[in-house]
Amino acid sequence: GIQTSEDSKFFGLSAGFDSFSNEGKELIIQYQAKYEKDVECGGGYVKIGPKMSDATTFGDPTVYNIMFGPDKCGYTKRTHLIFNYKGKNVLKKSDLAYKQEGEGTSHVYRLVVKPDNTVLVEIDEEKIYEGSLKEDWEMLAAKEISDPDDKKPSDWVDDSMMDDPEDKKPADWVEEKRMVDTDAKKPDDWDDEEDGEWEAPTKDNPEYKGDWSVKRISNPGYKGFWEAKKIANPEYVDEEALYSYADFGFIGFDLWQVKGGSIFDNIIITDDKSEADVFAKKWKALSEVEAAKKKEEDEAKKAETPETKSEDKDEDDDDEDGKPDSEEM
């Protein structure tokens, strides 16, 4: 496999192949990813796109057809699946689940793009998504739009609540928070010429009740939220070949990772499921070995009980006691 070796670094690697189109057939993209440690912030996705004239220029500006794989930064985690449509990279409307958990274990990613414009995503041979390019990606214009000529009636009431016309502020309601302290007296030594005109200080008003507000009641005239009626979108054009790309000629990793150490292996692009299954079996065998090793490591950590750690500390203390005293010079 290939591995990202350093922390806080951009990585770029691509491989070219003879151009092909997936028109009229399934496209299967599959690869294996293993994070030796928590990446913290970074990706582990692949980009697949048209033939490049100069592979040395591969990087972020490089045009691709599909981007697929895990992406994480802090608490934001998802499995990316982006399709390029008419020069625009279109993200899925809702994120796919992030499954690149468990450092030290490999995961296998499979994307299947079908001629009926549907997509299947499997991670570790488990289906996490199956759906429609037309419905779950905003590639096409909306079928319907709001009628620009439809206007809200002048008597339409869209406030669900209203002030109670019968609710009146009580006559004895006090809204003044502070009041003049009538018990305060002008100091005998107060000099109006030097100190200015004396004013009595204020104090908290014991009768203060707060700001008064009228009671709210349900509005009997409420008709609900108004929406313009929908009409057919004159700009909508259906397309039966959203899935199809005229040219695939490279696959590459274009990644930023805070923590390196990610390993990618068993990469395959095919239209034959049985070929992809052979590669998946390699992952399965490796996964079982990794799972057994991880179990051993976890059990070993559990075996380090507090009593064991205490005994180790006691032995260290005994060693300290056994050391000869240093001689005074």
Tab-separated table of C-alpha atoms in Angstrom:
chain	number	residue	atom	x	y	z
A	1	GLY	CA	0.000	0.000	0.000
A	2	ILE	CA	0.888	3.687	0.163
A	3	GLN	CA	1.167	5.674	3.387
A	4	THR	CA	1.061	9.291	4.494
A	5	SER	CA	4.185	9.569	6.615
A	6	GLU	CA	4.291	13.035	8.177
A	7	ASP	CA	1.997	15.209	10.284
A	8	SER	CA	0.438	18.516	9.229
A	9	LYS	CA	1.146	18.117	5.552
A	10	PHE	CA	-0.541	18.060	2.138
A	11	PHE	CA	-0.202	14.828	0.183
A	12	GLY	CA	-0.774	14.355	-3.529
A	13	LEU	CA	-0.365	11.175	-5.541
A	14	SER	CA	-2.096	10.061	-8.745
A	15	ALA	CA	-1.946	7.262	-11.274
A	16	GLY	CA	-3.077	7.481	-14.881
A	17	PHE	CA	-4.592	4.760	-17.044
A	18	ASP	CA	-6.149	4.351	-20.478
A	19	SER	CA	-9.215	6.547	-20.810
A	20	PHE	CA	-12.633	4.917	-20.644
A	21	SER	CA	-16.295	5.878	-20.296
A	22	ASN	CA	-18.772	4.265	-17.921
A	23	GLU	CA	-21.669	4.822	-20.343
A	24	GLY	CA	-24.083	1.911	-20.305
A	25	LYS	CA	-22.378	-0.033	-17.519
A	26	GLU	CA	-21.788	-0.037	-13.804
A	27	LEU	CA	-18.809	1.806	-12.388
A	28	ILE	CA	-17.281	0.307	-9.245
A	29	ILE	CA	-14.640	2.220	-7.311
A	30	GLN	CA	-13.194	0.415	-4.316
A	31	TYR	CA	-10.229	0.895	-2.014
A	32	GLN	CA	-8.962	0.166	1.458
A	33	ALA	CA	-8.056	2.752	4.135
A	34	LYS	CA	-6.370	2.329	7.500
A	35	TYR	CA	-5.619	5.106	9.980
A	36	GLU	CA	-2.742	4.117	12.251
A	37	LYS	CA	-3.771	6.991	14.548
A	38	ASP	CA	-6.543	9.547	14.837
A	39	VAL	CA	-6.150	11.868	11.839
A	40	GLU	CA	-7.770	14.688	13.908
A	41	CYS	CA	-8.386	16.803	10.820
A	42	GLY	CA	-7.994	15.514	7.292
A	43	GLY	CA	-9.270	13.279	4.546
A	44	GLY	CA	-8.804	9.777	3.238
A	45	TYR	CA	-10.792	10.096	0.003
A	46	VAL	CA	-9.959	9.386	-3.624
A	47	LYS	CA	-10.546	11.540	-6.689
A	48	ILE	CA	-11.287	9.958	-10.066
A	49	GLY	CA	-11.297	12.118	-13.159
A	50	PRO	CA	-10.503	12.655	-16.837
A	51	LYS	CA	-7.093	12.080	-18.375
A	52	MET	CA	-4.496	14.648	-17.294
A	53	SER	CA	-2.032	16.018	-19.808
A	54	ASP	CA	0.534	16.585	-17.060
A	55	ALA	CA	0.255	14.449	-13.924
A	56	THR	CA	2.801	16.625	-12.098
A	57	THR	CA	0.154	19.360	-11.838
A	58	PHE	CA	-2.227	17.115	-9.881
A	59	GLY	CA	-3.642	18.907	-6.845
A	60	ASP	CA	-6.594	20.888	-5.533
A	61	PRO	CA	-7.444	22.710	-8.811
A	62	THR	CA	-7.397	19.439	-10.789
A	63	VAL	CA	-10.816	18.716	-12.290
A	64	TYR	CA	-12.308	15.401	-11.171
A	65	ASN	CA	-15.500	13.489	-11.918
A	66	ILE	CA	-16.055	11.846	-8.527
A	67	MET	CA	-14.639	12.300	-5.028
A	68	PHE	CA	-15.324	9.515	-2.548
A	69	GLY	CA	-14.170	8.606	0.954
A	70	PRO	CA	-13.860	9.659	4.607
A	71	ASP	CA	-13.307	13.236	5.770
A	72	LYS	CA	-13.001	14.531	9.318
A	73	CYS	CA	-12.129	17.718	11.153
A	74	GLY	CA	-12.855	17.737	14.872
A	75	TYR	CA	-16.478	16.827	15.458
A	76	THR	CA	-17.386	17.263	11.775
A	77	LYS	CA	-17.221	13.815	10.201
A	78	ARG	CA	-18.685	12.331	7.025
A	79	THR	CA	-18.043	10.091	4.080
A	80	HIS	CA	-17.744	12.374	1.074
A	81	LEU	CA	-19.456	11.589	-2.199
A	82	ILE	CA	-19.204	14.441	-4.689
A	83	PHE	CA	-20.115	14.342	-8.384
A	84	ASN	CA	-18.983	16.893	-10.920
A	85	TYR	CA	-21.847	18.041	-13.144
A	86	LYS	CA	-21.297	20.595	-15.893
A	87	GLY	CA	-18.175	21.920	-14.207
A	88	LYS	CA	-19.682	22.176	-10.716
A	89	ASN	CA	-18.792	19.880	-7.811
A	90	VAL	CA	-22.106	18.831	-6.286
A	91	LEU	CA	-22.253	17.522	-2.722
A	92	LYS	CA	-24.885	15.101	-1.526
A	93	LYS	CA	-27.805	16.906	0.117
A	94	SER	CA	-27.268	14.986	3.361
A	95	ASP	CA	-24.001	13.564	4.656
A	96	LEU	CA	-23.122	9.893	4.505
A	97	ALA	CA	-22.128	8.259	7.790
A	98	TYR	CA	-18.484	8.356	8.842
A	99	LYS	CA	-17.154	4.844	9.430
A	100	GLN	CA	-13.388	5.422	9.609
A	101	GLU	CA	-13.324	4.703	13.331
A	102	GLY	CA	-10.990	2.444	15.281
A	103	GLU	CA	-7.368	3.380	14.725
A	104	GLY	CA	-5.228	0.460	13.582
A	105	THR	CA	-7.999	-1.290	11.656
A	106	SER	CA	-8.620	-1.267	7.905
A	107	HIS	CA	-11.888	-0.343	6.220
A	108	VAL	CA	-12.974	-1.084	2.665
A	109	TYR	CA	-14.932	1.502	0.674
A	110	ARG	CA	-17.053	0.593	-2.335
A	111	LEU	CA	-18.958	2.964	-4.604
A	112	VAL	CA	-21.233	1.645	-7.340
A	113	VAL	CA	-22.648	4.083	-9.908
A	114	LYS	CA	-25.360	2.473	-12.037
A	115	PRO	CA	-26.821	3.271	-15.489
A	116	ASP	CA	-30.261	3.841	-13.940
A	117	ASN	CA	-28.810	6.915	-12.167
A	118	THR	CA	-28.726	5.236	-8.777
A	119	VAL	CA	-25.798	4.965	-6.415
A	120	LEU	CA	-24.773	2.342	-3.872
A	121	VAL	CA	-22.220	2.923	-1.102
A	122	GLU	CA	-20.854	0.131	1.050
A	123	ILE	CA	-18.281	0.379	3.828
A	124	ASP	CA	-16.858	-2.827	5.249
A	125	GLU	CA	-19.347	-4.724	3.059
A	126	GLU	CA	-22.255	-2.996	4.812
A	127	LYS	CA	-24.666	-0.867	2.783
A	128	ILE	CA	-24.798	2.659	4.184
A	129	TYR	CA	-26.602	4.318	1.275
A	130	GLU	CA	-28.589	3.494	-1.825
A	131	GLY	CA	-30.442	6.190	-3.701
A	132	SER	CA	-30.913	8.424	-6.705
A	133	LEU	CA	-28.573	10.954	-8.270
A	134	LYS	CA	-31.611	12.957	-9.332
A	135	GLU	CA	-33.150	13.095	-5.879
A	136	ASP	CA	-30.158	13.322	-3.533
A	137	TRP	CA	-27.836	15.637	-5.485
A	138	GLU	CA	-28.872	19.023	-6.843
A	139	MET	CA	-27.602	18.387	-10.335
A	140	LEU	CA	-30.785	19.226	-12.184
A	141	ALA	CA	-32.919	22.314	-11.832
A	142	ALA	CA	-36.003	21.911	-9.629
A	143	LYS	CA	-39.011	20.388	-11.397
A	144	GLU	CA	-41.321	22.964	-9.839
A	145	ILE	CA	-40.909	26.570	-8.749
A	146	SER	CA	-43.091	29.093	-6.950
A	147	ASP	CA	-45.416	30.975	-9.309
A	148	PRO	CA	-44.011	34.526	-9.470
A	149	ASP	CA	-47.472	35.824	-10.441
A	150	ASP	CA	-49.188	34.326	-7.408
A	151	LYS	CA	-49.576	36.991	-4.728
A	152	LYS	CA	-50.657	36.697	-1.115
A	153	PRO	CA	-54.258	37.991	-0.640
A	154	SER	CA	-54.429	41.334	1.156
A	155	ASP	CA	-56.716	39.858	3.848
A	156	TRP	CA	-54.489	36.845	4.507
A	157	VAL	CA	-53.677	36.514	8.207
A	158	ASP	CA	-50.449	34.674	8.927
A	159	ASP	CA	-50.021	35.664	12.586
A	160	SER	CA	-51.098	32.742	14.740
A	161	MET	CA	-51.218	34.859	17.907
A	162	MET	CA	-52.561	38.340	18.630
A	163	ASP	CA	-52.850	40.828	21.484
A	164	ASP	CA	-55.951	40.324	23.625
A	165	PRO	CA	-58.042	43.459	22.939
A	166	GLU	CA	-59.811	43.031	26.286
A	167	ASP	CA	-56.641	42.903	28.334
A	168	LYS	CA	-55.907	46.292	29.922
A	169	LYS	CA	-53.030	47.450	32.083
A	170	PRO	CA	-54.215	47.786	35.720
A	171	ALA	CA	-54.468	51.373	36.912
A	172	ASP	CA	-52.176	50.663	39.860
A	173	TRP	CA	-49.484	49.028	37.773
A	174	VAL	CA	-46.097	50.593	38.567
A	175	GLU	CA	-43.430	50.471	35.853
A	176	GLU	CA	-40.946	52.892	37.441
A	177	LYS	CA	-38.057	50.816	38.761
A	178	ARG	CA	-36.472	53.693	40.690
A	179	MET	CA	-38.044	56.496	42.729
A	180	VAL	CA	-36.894	59.679	44.479
A	181	ASP	CA	-35.912	59.066	48.065
A	182	THR	CA	-38.279	61.453	49.851
A	183	ASP	CA	-36.538	60.895	53.164
A	184	ALA	CA	-33.242	62.207	51.870
A	185	LYS	CA	-32.233	65.646	53.131
A	186	LYS	CA	-29.898	68.194	51.646
A	187	PRO	CA	-26.630	68.147	53.617
A	188	ASP	CA	-26.081	71.163	55.833
A	189	ASP	CA	-22.686	71.813	54.288
A	190	TRP	CA	-23.993	71.689	50.712
A	191	ASP	CA	-22.925	74.795	48.777
A	192	ASP	CA	-25.099	75.344	45.693
A	193	GLU	CA	-22.532	77.668	44.156
A	194	GLU	CA	-19.662	75.197	44.504
A	195	ASP	CA	-21.501	71.858	44.453
A	196	GLY	CA	-24.317	72.722	42.056
A	197	GLU	CA	-28.043	72.420	42.592
A	198	TRP	CA	-28.789	69.581	45.037
A	199	GLU	CA	-31.019	66.761	43.860
A	200	ALA	CA	-32.453	64.049	46.055
A	201	PRO	CA	-31.010	60.564	45.310
A	202	THR	CA	-33.132	57.738	43.952
A	203	LYS	CA	-33.821	54.314	45.443
A	204	ASP	CA	-35.473	51.060	44.387
A	205	ASN	CA	-39.224	51.436	44.033
A	206	PRO	CA	-40.921	48.904	46.333
A	207	GLU	CA	-44.072	49.098	44.194
A	208	TYR	CA	-42.234	48.246	40.945
A	209	LYS	CA	-43.911	45.369	39.053
A	210	GLY	CA	-41.864	45.287	35.868
A	211	ASP	CA	-42.766	46.104	32.280
A	212	TRP	CA	-46.400	45.361	31.532
A	213	SER	CA	-47.282	43.521	28.337
A	214	VAL	CA	-50.654	42.651	26.945
A	215	LYS	CA	-51.751	39.037	27.096
A	216	ARG	CA	-51.455	37.047	23.853
A	217	ILE	CA	-54.291	34.877	22.565
A	218	SER	CA	-54.886	32.655	19.538
A	219	ASN	CA	-55.776	34.626	16.442
A	220	PRO	CA	-59.233	33.552	15.201
A	221	GLY	CA	-58.439	34.908	11.727
A	222	TYR	CA	-55.214	32.909	11.337
A	223	LYS	CA	-55.033	31.072	8.003
A	224	GLY	CA	-51.586	29.542	8.260
A	225	PHE	CA	-48.300	30.135	6.466
A	226	TRP	CA	-48.911	31.380	2.936
A	227	GLU	CA	-46.999	29.900	0.046
A	228	ALA	CA	-47.199	30.716	-3.615
A	229	LYS	CA	-48.583	27.901	-5.694
A	230	LYS	CA	-46.133	25.702	-7.555
A	231	ILE	CA	-45.796	25.626	-11.315
A	232	ALA	CA	-43.612	23.659	-13.692
A	233	ASN	CA	-40.094	25.064	-13.943
A	234	PRO	CA	-39.503	26.108	-17.563
A	235	GLU	CA	-35.734	25.666	-16.990
A	236	TYR	CA	-36.040	22.059	-15.846
A	237	VAL	CA	-34.539	19.575	-18.275
A	238	ASP	CA	-34.493	15.895	-17.390
A	239	GLU	CA	-31.344	13.942	-18.096
A	240	GLU	CA	-31.172	10.179	-18.291
A	241	ALA	CA	-27.385	9.919	-18.242
A	242	LEU	CA	-26.394	11.767	-15.087
A	243	TYR	CA	-24.320	8.765	-14.088
A	244	SER	CA	-22.244	8.793	-17.288
A	245	TYR	CA	-18.843	10.412	-17.798
A	246	ALA	CA	-17.116	10.457	-21.163
A	247	ASP	CA	-13.613	10.170	-19.758
A	248	PHE	CA	-11.981	8.550	-16.763
A	249	GLY	CA	-8.196	8.620	-16.949
A	250	PHE	CA	-6.755	9.011	-13.434
A	251	ILE	CA	-7.261	8.177	-9.778
A	252	GLY	CA	-5.491	10.068	-7.039
A	253	PHE	CA	-5.248	11.069	-3.399
A	254	ASP	CA	-5.207	14.824	-2.770
A	255	LEU	CA	-5.212	15.133	1.017
A	256	TRP	CA	-4.468	17.357	3.970
A	257	GLN	CA	-3.876	15.531	7.261
A	258	VAL	CA	-3.006	16.892	10.690
A	259	LYS	CA	-1.896	13.424	11.751
A	260	GLY	CA	-0.310	11.221	9.086
A	261	GLY	CA	0.170	7.478	9.113
A	262	SER	CA	-2.790	6.546	6.887
A	263	ILE	CA	-2.387	3.501	4.654
A	264	PHE	CA	-4.276	3.012	1.366
A	265	ASP	CA	-4.286	-0.277	-0.494
A	266	ASN	CA	-6.175	-2.658	-2.799
A	267	ILE	CA	-7.486	0.074	-5.099
A	268	ILE	CA	-9.626	-1.060	-8.028
A	269	ILE	CA	-11.844	0.559	-10.662
A	270	THR	CA	-13.970	-1.945	-12.555
A	271	ASP	CA	-17.390	-2.773	-13.973
A	272	ASP	CA	-17.205	-6.360	-12.727
A	273	LYS	CA	-18.477	-6.968	-9.197
A	274	SER	CA	-16.689	-10.321	-8.968
A	275	GLU	CA	-13.337	-8.571	-9.496
A	276	ALA	CA	-14.104	-6.113	-6.730
A	277	ASP	CA	-15.173	-8.999	-4.471
A	278	VAL	CA	-11.731	-10.598	-4.837
A	279	PHE	CA	-10.163	-7.417	-3.470
A	280	ALA	CA	-12.784	-7.258	-0.706
A	281	LYS	CA	-11.772	-10.777	0.392
A	282	LYS	CA	-8.219	-9.521	0.882
A	283	TRP	CA	-9.588	-6.832	3.190
A	284	LYS	CA	-11.727	-9.397	5.034
A	285	ALA	CA	-8.745	-11.638	5.779
A	286	LEU	CA	-6.654	-8.677	6.937
A	287	SER	CA	-9.515	-7.305	8.992
A	288	GLU	CA	-9.840	-10.545	10.945
A	289	VAL	CA	-6.126	-10.498	11.797
A	290	GLU	CA	-6.305	-6.827	12.826
A	291	ALA	CA	-9.403	-7.439	14.954
A	292	ALA	CA	-7.714	-10.339	16.775
A	293	LYS	CA	-4.607	-8.250	17.416
A	294	LYS	CA	-6.661	-5.321	18.678
A	295	LYS	CA	-8.560	-7.654	21.012
A	296	GLU	CA	-5.277	-8.933	22.468
A	297	GLU	CA	-4.048	-5.380	23.010
A	298	ASP	CA	-7.315	-4.334	24.670
A	299	GLU	CA	-7.245	-7.379	26.977
A	300	ALA	CA	-3.631	-6.658	27.881
A	301	LYS	CA	-4.576	-3.117	28.875
A	302	LYS	CA	-7.451	-4.404	31.010
A	303	ALA	CA	-5.058	-6.851	32.706
A	304	GLU	CA	-3.088	-3.888	34.017
A	305	THR	CA	-5.331	-3.607	37.099
A	306	PRO	CA	-4.882	-0.937	39.776
A	307	GLU	CA	-3.435	-3.663	42.064
A	308	THR	CA	-0.741	-4.505	39.502
A	309	LYS	CA	0.183	-0.854	39.126
A	310	SER	CA	0.295	-0.519	42.943
A	311	GLU	CA	2.658	-3.494	43.232
A	312	ASP	CA	4.929	-1.970	40.597
A	313	LYS	CA	4.990	1.268	42.569
A	314	ASP	CA	5.823	-0.569	45.800
A	315	GLU	CA	8.759	-2.283	44.088
A	316	ASP	CA	10.003	1.084	42.868
A	317	ASP	CA	9.737	2.439	46.413
A	318	ASP	CA	11.703	-0.549	47.767
A	319	ASP	CA	14.421	0.093	45.215
A	320	GLU	CA	14.652	3.680	46.376
A	321	ASP	CA	14.915	2.558	50.058
A	322	GLY	CA	17.677	0.116	49.192
A	323	LYS	CA	19.994	2.748	47.735
A	324	PRO	CA	22.999	3.710	49.922
A	325	ASP	CA	23.069	7.162	51.476
A	326	SER	CA	25.371	9.597	49.734
A	327	GLU	CA	28.589	10.559	51.519
A	328	GLU	CA	29.020	14.059	52.750
A	329	MET	CA	32.025	15.901	51.401
